[in-house]
Every structure is written in structure tokens, then in C-alpha cells.
PDB file of C-alpha atoms in Angstrom:
ATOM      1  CA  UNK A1131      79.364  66.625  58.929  1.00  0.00           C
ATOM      2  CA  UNK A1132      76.891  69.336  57.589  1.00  0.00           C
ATOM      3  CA  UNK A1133      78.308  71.759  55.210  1.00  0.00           C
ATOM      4  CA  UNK A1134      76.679  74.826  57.519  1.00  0.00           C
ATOM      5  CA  UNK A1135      78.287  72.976  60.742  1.00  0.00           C
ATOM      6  CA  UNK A1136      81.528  73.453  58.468  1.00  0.00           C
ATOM      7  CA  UNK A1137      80.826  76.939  57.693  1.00  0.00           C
ATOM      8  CA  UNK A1138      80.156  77.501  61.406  1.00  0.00           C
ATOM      9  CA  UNK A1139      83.252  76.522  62.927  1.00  0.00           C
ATOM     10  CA  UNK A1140      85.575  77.878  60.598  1.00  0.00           C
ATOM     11  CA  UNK A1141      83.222  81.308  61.060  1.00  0.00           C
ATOM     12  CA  UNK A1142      84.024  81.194  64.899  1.00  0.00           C
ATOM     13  CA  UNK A1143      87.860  79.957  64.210  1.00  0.00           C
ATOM     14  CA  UNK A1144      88.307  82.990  62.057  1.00  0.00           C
ATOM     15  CA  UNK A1145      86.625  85.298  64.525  1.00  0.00           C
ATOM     16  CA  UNK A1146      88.454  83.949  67.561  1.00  0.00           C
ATOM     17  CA  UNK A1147      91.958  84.393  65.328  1.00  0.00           C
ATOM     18  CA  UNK A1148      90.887  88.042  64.857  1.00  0.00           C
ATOM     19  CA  UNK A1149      90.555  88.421  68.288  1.00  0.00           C
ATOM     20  CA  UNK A1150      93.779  87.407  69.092  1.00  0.00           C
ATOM     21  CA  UNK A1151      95.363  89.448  66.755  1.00  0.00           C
ATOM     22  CA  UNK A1152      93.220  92.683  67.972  1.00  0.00           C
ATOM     23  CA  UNK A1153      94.532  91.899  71.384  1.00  0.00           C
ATOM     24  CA  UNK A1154      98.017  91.351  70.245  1.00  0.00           C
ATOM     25  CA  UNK A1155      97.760  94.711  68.105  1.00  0.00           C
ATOM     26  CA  UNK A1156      96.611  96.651  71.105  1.00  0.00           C
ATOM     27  CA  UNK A1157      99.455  95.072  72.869  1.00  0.00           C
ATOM     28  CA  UNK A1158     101.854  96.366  71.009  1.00  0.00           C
ATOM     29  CA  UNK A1159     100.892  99.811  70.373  1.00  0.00           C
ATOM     30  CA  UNK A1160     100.484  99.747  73.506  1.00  0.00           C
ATOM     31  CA  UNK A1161     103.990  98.795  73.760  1.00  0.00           C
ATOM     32  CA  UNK A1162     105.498 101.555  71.316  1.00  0.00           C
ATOM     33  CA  UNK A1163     103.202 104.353  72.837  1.00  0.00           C
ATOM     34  CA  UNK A1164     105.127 103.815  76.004  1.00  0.00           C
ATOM     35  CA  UNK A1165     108.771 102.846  74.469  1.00  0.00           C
ATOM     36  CA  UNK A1166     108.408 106.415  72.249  1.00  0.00           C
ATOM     37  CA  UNK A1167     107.848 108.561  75.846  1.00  0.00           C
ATOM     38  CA  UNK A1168     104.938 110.106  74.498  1.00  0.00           C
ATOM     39  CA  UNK A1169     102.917 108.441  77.087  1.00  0.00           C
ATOM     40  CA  UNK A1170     103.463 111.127  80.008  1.00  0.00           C
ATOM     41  CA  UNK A1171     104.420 109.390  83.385  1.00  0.00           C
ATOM     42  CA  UNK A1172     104.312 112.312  85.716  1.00  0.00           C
ATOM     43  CA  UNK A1173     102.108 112.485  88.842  1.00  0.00           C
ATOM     44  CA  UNK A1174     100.449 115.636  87.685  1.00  0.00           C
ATOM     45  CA  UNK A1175      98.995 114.235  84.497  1.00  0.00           C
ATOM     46  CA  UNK A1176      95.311 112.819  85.613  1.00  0.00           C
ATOM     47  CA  UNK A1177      94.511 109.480  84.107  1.00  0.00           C
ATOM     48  CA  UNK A1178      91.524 109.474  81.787  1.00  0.00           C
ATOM     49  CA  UNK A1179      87.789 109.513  83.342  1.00  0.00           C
ATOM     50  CA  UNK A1180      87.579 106.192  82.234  1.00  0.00           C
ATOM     51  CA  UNK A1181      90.660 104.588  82.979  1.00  0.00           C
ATOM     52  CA  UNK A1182      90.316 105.635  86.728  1.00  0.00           C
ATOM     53  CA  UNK A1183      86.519 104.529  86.918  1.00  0.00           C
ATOM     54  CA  UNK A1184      88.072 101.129  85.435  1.00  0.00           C
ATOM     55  CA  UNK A1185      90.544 100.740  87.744  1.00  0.00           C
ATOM     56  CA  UNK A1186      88.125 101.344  90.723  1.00  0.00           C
ATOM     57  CA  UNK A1187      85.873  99.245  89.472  1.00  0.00           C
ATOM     58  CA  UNK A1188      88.483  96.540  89.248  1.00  0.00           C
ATOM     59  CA  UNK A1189      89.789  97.142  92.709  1.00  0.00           C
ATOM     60  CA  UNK A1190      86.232  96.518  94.033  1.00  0.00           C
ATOM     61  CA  UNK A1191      85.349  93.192  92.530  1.00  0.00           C
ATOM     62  CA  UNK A1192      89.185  92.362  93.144  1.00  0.00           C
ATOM     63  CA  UNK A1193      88.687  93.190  96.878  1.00  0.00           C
ATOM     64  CA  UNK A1194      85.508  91.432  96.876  1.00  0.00           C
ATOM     65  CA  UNK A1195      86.693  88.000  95.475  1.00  0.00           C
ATOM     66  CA  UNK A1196      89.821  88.031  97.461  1.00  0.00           C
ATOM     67  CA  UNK A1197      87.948  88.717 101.026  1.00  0.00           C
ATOM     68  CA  UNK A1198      84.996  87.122 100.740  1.00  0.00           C
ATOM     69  CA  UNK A1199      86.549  83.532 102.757  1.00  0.00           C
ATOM     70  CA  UNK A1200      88.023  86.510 105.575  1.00  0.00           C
ATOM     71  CA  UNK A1201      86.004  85.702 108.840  1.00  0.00           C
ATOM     72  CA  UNK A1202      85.629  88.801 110.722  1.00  0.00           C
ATOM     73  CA  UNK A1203      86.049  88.127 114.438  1.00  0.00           C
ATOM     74  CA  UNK A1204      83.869  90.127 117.242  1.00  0.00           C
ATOM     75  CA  UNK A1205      85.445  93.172 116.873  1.00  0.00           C
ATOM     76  CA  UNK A1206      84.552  94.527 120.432  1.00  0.00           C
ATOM     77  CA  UNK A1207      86.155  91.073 121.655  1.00  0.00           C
ATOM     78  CA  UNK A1208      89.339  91.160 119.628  1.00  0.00           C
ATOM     79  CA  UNK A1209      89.913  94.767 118.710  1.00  0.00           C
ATOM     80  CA  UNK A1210      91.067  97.889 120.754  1.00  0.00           C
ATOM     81  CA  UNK A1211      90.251 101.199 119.163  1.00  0.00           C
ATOM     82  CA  UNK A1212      92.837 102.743 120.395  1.00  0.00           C
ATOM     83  CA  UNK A1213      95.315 100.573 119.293  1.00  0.00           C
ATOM     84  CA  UNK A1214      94.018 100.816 116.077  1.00  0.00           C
ATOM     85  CA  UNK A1215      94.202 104.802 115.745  1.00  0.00           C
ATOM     86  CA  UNK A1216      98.086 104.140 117.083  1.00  0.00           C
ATOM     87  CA  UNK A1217      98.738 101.837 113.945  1.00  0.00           C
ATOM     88  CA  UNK A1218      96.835 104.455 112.117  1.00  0.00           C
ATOM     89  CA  UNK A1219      98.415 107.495 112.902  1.00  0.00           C
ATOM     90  CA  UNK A1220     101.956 105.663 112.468  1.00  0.00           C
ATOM     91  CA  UNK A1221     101.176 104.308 109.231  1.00  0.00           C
ATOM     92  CA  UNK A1222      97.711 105.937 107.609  1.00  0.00           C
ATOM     93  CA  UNK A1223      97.420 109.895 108.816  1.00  0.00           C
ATOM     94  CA  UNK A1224     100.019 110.532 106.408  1.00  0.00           C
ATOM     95  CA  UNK A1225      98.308 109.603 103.185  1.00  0.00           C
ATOM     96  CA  UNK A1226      94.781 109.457 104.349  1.00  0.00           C
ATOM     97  CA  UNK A1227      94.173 112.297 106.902  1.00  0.00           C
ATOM     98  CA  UNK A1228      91.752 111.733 109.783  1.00  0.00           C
ATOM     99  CA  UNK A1229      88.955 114.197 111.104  1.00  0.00           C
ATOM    100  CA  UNK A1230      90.929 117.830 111.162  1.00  0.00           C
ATOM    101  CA  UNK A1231      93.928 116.149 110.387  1.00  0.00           C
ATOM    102  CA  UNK A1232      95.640 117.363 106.700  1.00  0.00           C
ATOM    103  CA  UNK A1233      97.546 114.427 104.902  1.00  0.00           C
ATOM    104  CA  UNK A1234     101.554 115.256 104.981  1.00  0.00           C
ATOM    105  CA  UNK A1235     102.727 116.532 101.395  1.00  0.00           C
ATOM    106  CA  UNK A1236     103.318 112.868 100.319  1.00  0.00           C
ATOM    107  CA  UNK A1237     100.016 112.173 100.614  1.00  0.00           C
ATOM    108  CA  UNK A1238      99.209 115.111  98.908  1.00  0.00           C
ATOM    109  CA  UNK A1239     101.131 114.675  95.826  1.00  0.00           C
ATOM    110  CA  UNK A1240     100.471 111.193  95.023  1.00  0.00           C
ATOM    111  CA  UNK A1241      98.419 109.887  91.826  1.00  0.00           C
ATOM    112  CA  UNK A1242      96.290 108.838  91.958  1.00  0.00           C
ATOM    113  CA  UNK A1243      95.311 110.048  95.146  1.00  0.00           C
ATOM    114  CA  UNK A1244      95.041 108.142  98.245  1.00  0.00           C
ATOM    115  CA  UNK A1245      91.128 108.472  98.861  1.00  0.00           C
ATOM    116  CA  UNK A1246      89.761 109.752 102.462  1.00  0.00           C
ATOM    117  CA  UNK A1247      89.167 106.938 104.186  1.00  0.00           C
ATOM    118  CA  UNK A1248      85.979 108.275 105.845  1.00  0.00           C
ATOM    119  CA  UNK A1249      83.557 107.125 102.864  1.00  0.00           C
ATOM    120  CA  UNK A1250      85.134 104.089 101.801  1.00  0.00           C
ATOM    121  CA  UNK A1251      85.084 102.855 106.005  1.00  0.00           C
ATOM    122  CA  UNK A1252      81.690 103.168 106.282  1.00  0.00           C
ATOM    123  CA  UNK A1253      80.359 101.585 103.013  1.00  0.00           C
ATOM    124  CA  UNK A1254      83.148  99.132 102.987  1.00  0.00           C
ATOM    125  CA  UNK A1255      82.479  95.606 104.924  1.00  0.00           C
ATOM    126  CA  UNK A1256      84.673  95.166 108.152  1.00  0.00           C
ATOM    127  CA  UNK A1257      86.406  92.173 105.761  1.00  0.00           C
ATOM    128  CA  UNK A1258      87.005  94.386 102.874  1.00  0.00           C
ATOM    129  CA  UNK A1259      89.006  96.545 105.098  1.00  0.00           C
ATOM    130  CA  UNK A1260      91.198  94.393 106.870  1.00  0.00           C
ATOM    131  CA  UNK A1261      92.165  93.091 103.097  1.00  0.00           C
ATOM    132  CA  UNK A1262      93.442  95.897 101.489  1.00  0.00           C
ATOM    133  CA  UNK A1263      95.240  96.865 104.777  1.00  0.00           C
ATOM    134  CA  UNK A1264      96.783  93.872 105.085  1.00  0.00           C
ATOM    135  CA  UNK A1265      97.665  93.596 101.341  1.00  0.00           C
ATOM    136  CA  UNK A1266      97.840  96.583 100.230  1.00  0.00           C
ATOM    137  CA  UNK A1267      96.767  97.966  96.207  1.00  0.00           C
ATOM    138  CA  UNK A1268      99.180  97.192  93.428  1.00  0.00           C
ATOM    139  CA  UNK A1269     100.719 100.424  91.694  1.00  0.00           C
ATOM    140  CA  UNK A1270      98.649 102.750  93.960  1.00  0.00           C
ATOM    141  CA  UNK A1271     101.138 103.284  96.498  1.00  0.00           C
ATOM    142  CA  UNK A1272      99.068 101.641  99.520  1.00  0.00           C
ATOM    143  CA  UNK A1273     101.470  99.140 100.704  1.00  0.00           C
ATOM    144  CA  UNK A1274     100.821  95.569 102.543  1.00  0.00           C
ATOM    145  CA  UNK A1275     101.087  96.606 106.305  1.00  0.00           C
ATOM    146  CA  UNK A1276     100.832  92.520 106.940  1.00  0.00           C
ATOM    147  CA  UNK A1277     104.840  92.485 107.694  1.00  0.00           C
ATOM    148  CA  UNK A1278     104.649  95.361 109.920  1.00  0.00           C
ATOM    149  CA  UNK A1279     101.647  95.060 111.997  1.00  0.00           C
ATOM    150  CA  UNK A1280     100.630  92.016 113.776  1.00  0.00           C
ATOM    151  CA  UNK A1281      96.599  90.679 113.049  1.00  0.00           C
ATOM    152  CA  UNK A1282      95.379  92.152 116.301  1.00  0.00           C
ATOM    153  CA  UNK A1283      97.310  95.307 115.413  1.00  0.00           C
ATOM    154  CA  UNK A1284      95.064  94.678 111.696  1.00  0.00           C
ATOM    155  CA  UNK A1285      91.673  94.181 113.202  1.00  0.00           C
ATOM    156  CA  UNK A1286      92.142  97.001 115.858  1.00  0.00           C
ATOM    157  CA  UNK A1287      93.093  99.425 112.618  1.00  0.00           C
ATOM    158  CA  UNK A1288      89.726  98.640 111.067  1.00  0.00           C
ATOM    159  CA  UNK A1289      87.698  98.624 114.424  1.00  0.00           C
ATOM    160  CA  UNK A1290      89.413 102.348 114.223  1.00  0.00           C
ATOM    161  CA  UNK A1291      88.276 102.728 110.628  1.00  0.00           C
ATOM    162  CA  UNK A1292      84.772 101.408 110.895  1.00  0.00           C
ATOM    163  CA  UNK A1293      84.788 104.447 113.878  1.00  0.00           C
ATOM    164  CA  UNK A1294      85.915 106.940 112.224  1.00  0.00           C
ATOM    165  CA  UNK A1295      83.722 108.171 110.157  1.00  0.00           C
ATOM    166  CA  UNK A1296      80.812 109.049 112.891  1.00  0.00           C
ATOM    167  CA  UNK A1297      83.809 110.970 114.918  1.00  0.00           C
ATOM    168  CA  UNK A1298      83.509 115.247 115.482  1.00  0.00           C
ATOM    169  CA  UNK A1299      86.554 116.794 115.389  1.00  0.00           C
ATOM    170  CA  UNK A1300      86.557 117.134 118.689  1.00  0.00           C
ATOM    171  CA  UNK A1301      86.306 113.483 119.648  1.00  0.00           C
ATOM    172  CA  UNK A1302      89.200 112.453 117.292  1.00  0.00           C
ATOM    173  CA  UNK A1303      90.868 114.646 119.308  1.00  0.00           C
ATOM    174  CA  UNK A1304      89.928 113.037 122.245  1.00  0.00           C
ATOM    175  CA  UNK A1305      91.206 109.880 120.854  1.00  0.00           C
ATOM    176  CA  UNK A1306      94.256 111.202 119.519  1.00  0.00           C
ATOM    177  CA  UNK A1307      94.965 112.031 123.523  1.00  0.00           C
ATOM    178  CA  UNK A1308      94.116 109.103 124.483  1.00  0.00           C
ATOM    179  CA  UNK A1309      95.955 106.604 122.462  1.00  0.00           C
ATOM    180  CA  UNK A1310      98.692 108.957 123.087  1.00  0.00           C
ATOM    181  CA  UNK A1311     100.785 106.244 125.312  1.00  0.00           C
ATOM    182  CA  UNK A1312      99.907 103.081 122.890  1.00  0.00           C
ATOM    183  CA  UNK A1313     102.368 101.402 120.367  1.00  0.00           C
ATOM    184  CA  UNK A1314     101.248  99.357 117.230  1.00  0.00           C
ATOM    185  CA  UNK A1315     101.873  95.823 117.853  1.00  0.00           C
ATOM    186  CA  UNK A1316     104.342  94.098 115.045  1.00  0.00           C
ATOM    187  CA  UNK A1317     103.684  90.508 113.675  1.00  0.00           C
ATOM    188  CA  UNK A1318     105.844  88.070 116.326  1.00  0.00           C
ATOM    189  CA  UNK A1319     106.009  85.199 113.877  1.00  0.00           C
ATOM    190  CA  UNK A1320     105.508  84.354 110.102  1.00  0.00           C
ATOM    191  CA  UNK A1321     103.122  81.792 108.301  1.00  0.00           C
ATOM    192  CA  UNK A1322     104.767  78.885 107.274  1.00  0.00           C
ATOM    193  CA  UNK A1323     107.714  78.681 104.818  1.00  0.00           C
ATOM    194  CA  UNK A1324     107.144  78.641 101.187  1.00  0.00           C
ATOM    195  CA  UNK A1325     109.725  80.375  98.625  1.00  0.00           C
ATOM    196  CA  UNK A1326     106.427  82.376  97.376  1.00  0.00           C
ATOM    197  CA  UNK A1327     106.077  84.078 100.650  1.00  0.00           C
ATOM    198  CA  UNK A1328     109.374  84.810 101.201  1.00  0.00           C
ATOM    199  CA  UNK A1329     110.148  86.765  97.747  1.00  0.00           C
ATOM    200  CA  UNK A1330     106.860  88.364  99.094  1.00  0.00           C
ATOM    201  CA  UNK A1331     108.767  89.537 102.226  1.00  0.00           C
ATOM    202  CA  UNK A1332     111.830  90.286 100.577  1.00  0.00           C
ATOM    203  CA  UNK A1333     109.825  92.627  97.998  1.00  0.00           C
ATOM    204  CA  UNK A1334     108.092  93.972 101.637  1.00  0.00           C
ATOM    205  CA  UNK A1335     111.426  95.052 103.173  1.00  0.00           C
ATOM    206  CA  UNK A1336     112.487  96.329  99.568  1.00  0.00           C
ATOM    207  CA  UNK A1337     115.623  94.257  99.741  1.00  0.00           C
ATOM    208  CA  UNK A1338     114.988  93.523  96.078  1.00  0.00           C
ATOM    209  CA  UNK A1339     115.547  97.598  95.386  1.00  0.00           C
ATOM    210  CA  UNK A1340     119.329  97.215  96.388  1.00  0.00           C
ATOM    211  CA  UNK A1341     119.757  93.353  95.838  1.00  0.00           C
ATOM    212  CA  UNK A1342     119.593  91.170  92.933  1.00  0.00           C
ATOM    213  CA  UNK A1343     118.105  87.940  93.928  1.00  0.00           C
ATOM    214  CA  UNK A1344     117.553  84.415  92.433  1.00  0.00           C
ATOM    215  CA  UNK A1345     114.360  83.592  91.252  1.00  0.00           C
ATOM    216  CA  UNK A1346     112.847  87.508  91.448  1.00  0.00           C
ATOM    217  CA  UNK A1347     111.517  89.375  89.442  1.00  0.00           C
ATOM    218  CA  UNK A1348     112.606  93.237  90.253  1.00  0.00           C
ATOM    219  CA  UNK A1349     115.084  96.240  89.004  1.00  0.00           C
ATOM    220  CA  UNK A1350     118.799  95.269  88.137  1.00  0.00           C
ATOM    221  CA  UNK A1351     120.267  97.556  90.626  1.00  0.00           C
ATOM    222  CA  UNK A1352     123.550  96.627  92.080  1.00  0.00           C
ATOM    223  CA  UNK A1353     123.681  98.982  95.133  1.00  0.00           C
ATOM    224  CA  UNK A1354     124.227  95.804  97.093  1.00  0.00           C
ATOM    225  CA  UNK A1355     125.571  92.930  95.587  1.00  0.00           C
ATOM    226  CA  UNK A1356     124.299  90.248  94.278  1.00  0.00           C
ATOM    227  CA  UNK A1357     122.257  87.482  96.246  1.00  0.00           C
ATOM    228  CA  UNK A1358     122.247  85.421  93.958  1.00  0.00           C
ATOM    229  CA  UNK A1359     124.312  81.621  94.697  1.00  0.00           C
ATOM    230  CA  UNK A1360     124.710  83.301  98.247  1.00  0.00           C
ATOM    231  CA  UNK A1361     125.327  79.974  99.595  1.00  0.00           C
ATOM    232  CA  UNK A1362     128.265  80.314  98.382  1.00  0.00           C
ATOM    233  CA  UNK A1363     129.672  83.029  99.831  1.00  0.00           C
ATOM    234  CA  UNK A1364     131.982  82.355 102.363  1.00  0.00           C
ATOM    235  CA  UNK A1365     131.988  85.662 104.274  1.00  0.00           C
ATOM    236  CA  UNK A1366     128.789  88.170 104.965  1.00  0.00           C
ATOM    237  CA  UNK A1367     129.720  91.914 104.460  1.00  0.00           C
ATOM    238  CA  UNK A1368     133.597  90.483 105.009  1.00  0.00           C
ATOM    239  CA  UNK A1369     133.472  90.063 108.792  1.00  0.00           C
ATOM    240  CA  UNK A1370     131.300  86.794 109.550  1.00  0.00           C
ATOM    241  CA  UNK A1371     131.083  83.373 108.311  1.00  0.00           C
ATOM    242  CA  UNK A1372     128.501  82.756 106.290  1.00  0.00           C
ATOM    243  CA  UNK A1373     125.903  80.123 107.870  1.00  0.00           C
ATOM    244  CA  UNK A1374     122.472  80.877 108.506  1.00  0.00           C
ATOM    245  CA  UNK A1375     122.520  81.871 111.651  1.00  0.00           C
ATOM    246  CA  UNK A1376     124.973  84.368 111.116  1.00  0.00           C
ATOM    247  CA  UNK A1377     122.700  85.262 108.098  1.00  0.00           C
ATOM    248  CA  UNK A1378     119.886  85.462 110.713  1.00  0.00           C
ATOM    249  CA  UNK A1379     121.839  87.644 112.819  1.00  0.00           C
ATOM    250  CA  UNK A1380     122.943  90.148 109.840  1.00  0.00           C
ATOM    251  CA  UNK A1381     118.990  90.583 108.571  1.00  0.00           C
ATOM    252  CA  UNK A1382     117.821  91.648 111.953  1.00  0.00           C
ATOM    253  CA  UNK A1383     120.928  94.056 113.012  1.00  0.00           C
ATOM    254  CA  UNK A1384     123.473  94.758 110.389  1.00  0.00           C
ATOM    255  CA  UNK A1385     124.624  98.113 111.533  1.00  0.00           C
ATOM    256  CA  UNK A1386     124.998  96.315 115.204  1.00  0.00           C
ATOM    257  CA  UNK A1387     127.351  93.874 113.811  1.00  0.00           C
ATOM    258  CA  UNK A1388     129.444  96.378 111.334  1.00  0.00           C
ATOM    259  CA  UNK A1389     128.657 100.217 111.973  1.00  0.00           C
ATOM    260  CA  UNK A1390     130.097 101.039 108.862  1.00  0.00           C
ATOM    261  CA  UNK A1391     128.510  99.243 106.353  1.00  0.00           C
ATOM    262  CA  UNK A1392     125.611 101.045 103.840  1.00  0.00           C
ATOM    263  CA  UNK A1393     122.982  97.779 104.725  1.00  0.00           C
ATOM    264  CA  UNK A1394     119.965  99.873 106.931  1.00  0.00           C
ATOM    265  CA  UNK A1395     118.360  98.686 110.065  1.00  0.00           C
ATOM    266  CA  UNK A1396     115.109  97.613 108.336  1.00  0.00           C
ATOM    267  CA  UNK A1397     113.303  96.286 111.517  1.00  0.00           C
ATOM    268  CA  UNK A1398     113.106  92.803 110.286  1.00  0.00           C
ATOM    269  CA  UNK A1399     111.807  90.312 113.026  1.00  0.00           C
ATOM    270  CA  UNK A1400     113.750  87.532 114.073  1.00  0.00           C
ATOM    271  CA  UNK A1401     110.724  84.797 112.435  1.00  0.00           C
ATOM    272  CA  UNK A1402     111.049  86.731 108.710  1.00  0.00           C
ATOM    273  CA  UNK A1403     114.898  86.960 108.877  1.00  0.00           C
ATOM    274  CA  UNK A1404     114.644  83.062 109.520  1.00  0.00           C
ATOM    275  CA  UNK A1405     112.959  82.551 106.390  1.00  0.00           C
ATOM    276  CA  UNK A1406     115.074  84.928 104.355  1.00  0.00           C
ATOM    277  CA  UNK A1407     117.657  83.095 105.446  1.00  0.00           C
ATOM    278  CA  UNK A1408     116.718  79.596 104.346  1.00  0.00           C
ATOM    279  CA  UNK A1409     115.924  81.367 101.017  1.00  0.00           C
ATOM    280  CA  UNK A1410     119.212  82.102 100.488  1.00  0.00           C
ATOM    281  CA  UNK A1411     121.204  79.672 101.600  1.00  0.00           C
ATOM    282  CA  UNK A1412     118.876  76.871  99.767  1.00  0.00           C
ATOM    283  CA  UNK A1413     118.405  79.208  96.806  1.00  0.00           C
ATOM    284  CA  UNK A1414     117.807  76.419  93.479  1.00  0.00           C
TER     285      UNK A1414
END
């Protein structure tokens, strides 16, 4: 071989071994700046300019990639405005606002700051919407509504959204009246079985912020105990056998089955208690 082709490779070799260690430097300061707590984690400190134009810029071409296989169906077919405010004023207004409607406090106070919705629905496609509803934005504080409203409940929300922006005040008020009587519909069944999906629902309900559980990733809190090797338990809460039905049963309506007990109602369906279930008592 040459002696420049020589030269050449162990050039780039060197350079690509000093870009490791740059990254793995950055890492780690990175890494004591937030071990010493000088790195301020308190919702009134504004990120830099140009971390937050990063991180926008990242959520678009994140959104982008991860929607662009969504097929948006005929909305006036499929999709019921009014539904759609009712799923958004039980799950949205709160954060988001609406046309002469404040957010609550908690919208107010979060960081960074949920964004008014009235921009970002009309220059945002139909399928870029329904994504981030139905998944929600990592370490934003917009959560995955997929577990908690059904896909016609999804598609109505966004009918709502791509609406809302050309609204008076006056007409949201109109609407606000007239969805007065309608309910968000809730998913009746679950996609199929895999264990990824199902730590995805358990992080959903936040069991994982009382629970320990096998093959998760989460806080070590022991409010709850452990569900780890819950197969072999041989009582739930101390009062039923522990099978999976009974597991089943226990998911859906704990305080129904022991009034006493510190596990929450958490509106689980029937379908996603199922496939807790099976997670648990086949845990590997």
C-alpha cells in the first residue's frame, strides 16, 4: 500500500479517536455539572435561546419522520368536531387554552411552556397532529392520550384542532354549548400483546411511580410493593388468590374489591388490565 494511503488512514483513525474522546469529555462534564447541583432545575430558570430552538427543531423533524406512514382518513367522514372539543376541553384547555379560554395555573407554570395550540394547528399537517396527541413529547409534559382516548376520539380532537384556529370568540363559545352533552370516547381494546407495549402502558397509568417492576426502567420507589416475581405471590393485596383473572379484576377496580387499600381507581380498561396481567404473571 502507498505510504500517503498509510498516512491517510491513520490521519482519519486519529481524528475519529479524538472525536470520541470530545464526545466522551462533553459527556462527562456534562455529567459533573449536573451531579455538583450547579445546573439549576427549577421551572423558572428559562433554558438557553439555543437549547430551546434545538429542541424545537428536533421535535419537528422527530414528528415528521415518525408520522409521515400516518394515513389521515376523511376527516368530515370519520371525525365529529364536537367530540373532539369534548376530548379537548377534558384533556387540552388546561395546558393549552382555547379562544377566550385562560390555561389553569398548571398550564401556566410549566417549562417550558405548553405552546397555544392555535399556530401550531394550522401550520401543522392533520398527521402531525394526531402524532403528538397520540404520543405525546418526551420531558415536555404533553403526555400520550393513546390509552385514554379511543382513535375516533384522536381524529375528532384534531378535526377540533385543525378548526380552531379560524374560530371568534364567540363561536368557541357556541361550541363550547354545544358539545356541552358529549363524552370523549376511551380506547375499547388494545393492539396486540408484546412486553414493549405493555411497560408502555404500565409507564401510561404511572404504575411504575409506586411499583417496582421486572424488566423497567423507572424510580425505586416502594410505595407499593414490589412486582417483581409476582407470579409468585400467592395472595393479591391479602384477600384474593392470585391468578390472572383475579389480577384482571384487581387492575380495573381495586378499591371495589378492598375499600381500604392505598391502590387508586386508575380507570384501566378491561383489554389493558388483560395485558398487564399476562405481564406479570409470565414476567422472565
Amino acid at each position: 500500500m502507498p505510504k500517503g494511503q498509510i498516512a491517510h488512514r491513520h490521519k482519519a483513525f486519529f481524528i475519529g479517536i479524538g472525536a470520541v474522546a470530545l464526545i466522551l469529555a462533553g459527556a462527562g462534564a456534562g455529567v459533573v455539572l449536573l451531579l455538583s447541583g450547579a445546573y439549576s432545575t427549577a421551572a423558572t430558570k428559562q433554558h438557553f435561546g439555543i437549547t430551546y430552538r434545538v429542541l424545537e427543531l428536533g421535535l419537528r423533524y422527530s414528528v415528521a419522520s415518525n408520522a409521515e406512514d400516518i394515513v389521515v382518513p376523511d376527516l368530515q367522514r370519520v371525525a365529529n368536531v364536537n367530540v373532539g372539543y369534548a376530548c379537548y376541553r377534558k384533556y387540552c384547555v388546561q395546558c393549552h387554552g382555547a379562544p377566550g379560554v385562560a390555561r389553569d395555573p398548571l398550564g401556566r407554570g410549566q417549562l417550558p411552556s405548553p405552546s397555544s395550540l392555535s399556530e401550531s394547528a394550522r401550520d401543522w399537517p392533520a398527521s402531525h397532529l394526531f402524532y403528538v396527541t397520540q404520543q405525546g413529547v418526551r420531558m415536555s409534559g404533553m403526555p400520550a392520550w393513546e390509552y385514554r382516548i379511543s382513535s375516533e376520539g384522536l381524529w375528532s380532537t384534531v378535526a377540533y384542532l385543525k378548526a380552531m384556529p379560524f374560530m371568534t370568540v364567540a363561536q368557541h363559545r357556541e361550541l363550547d354549548e354545544a358539545s356541552a352533552d358529549e363524552t370523549c370516547p376511551a380506547p375499547t381494546a388494545a393492539a396486540a400483546y408484546t412486553r414493549e407495549r405493555t411497560q408502555i402502558m404500565f409507564r401510561q397509568y404511572a404504575c411504575d411511580n409506586c411499583h417496582i417492576i421486572g424488566g423497567m426502567v423507572g424510580p425505586k420507589t416502594h410505595i407499593g410493593p414490589s412486582l417483581v416475581n409476582w407470579r409468585e405471590r400467592k395472595y393479591i393485596a391479602g384477600i384474593l388468590p392470585n391468578t390472572r383473572e383475579n389480577l384482571v379484576r384487581w387492575i380495573v377496580a381495586p378499591q371495589d374489591l378492598s375499600p381500604h387499600t392505598m391502590m387508586p381507581d386508575l380507570d384501566v380498561i378491561e383489554p389493558h388490565a388483560r395485558q398487564m396481567a399476562r405481564y406479570l404473571m409470565t414476567e422472565e
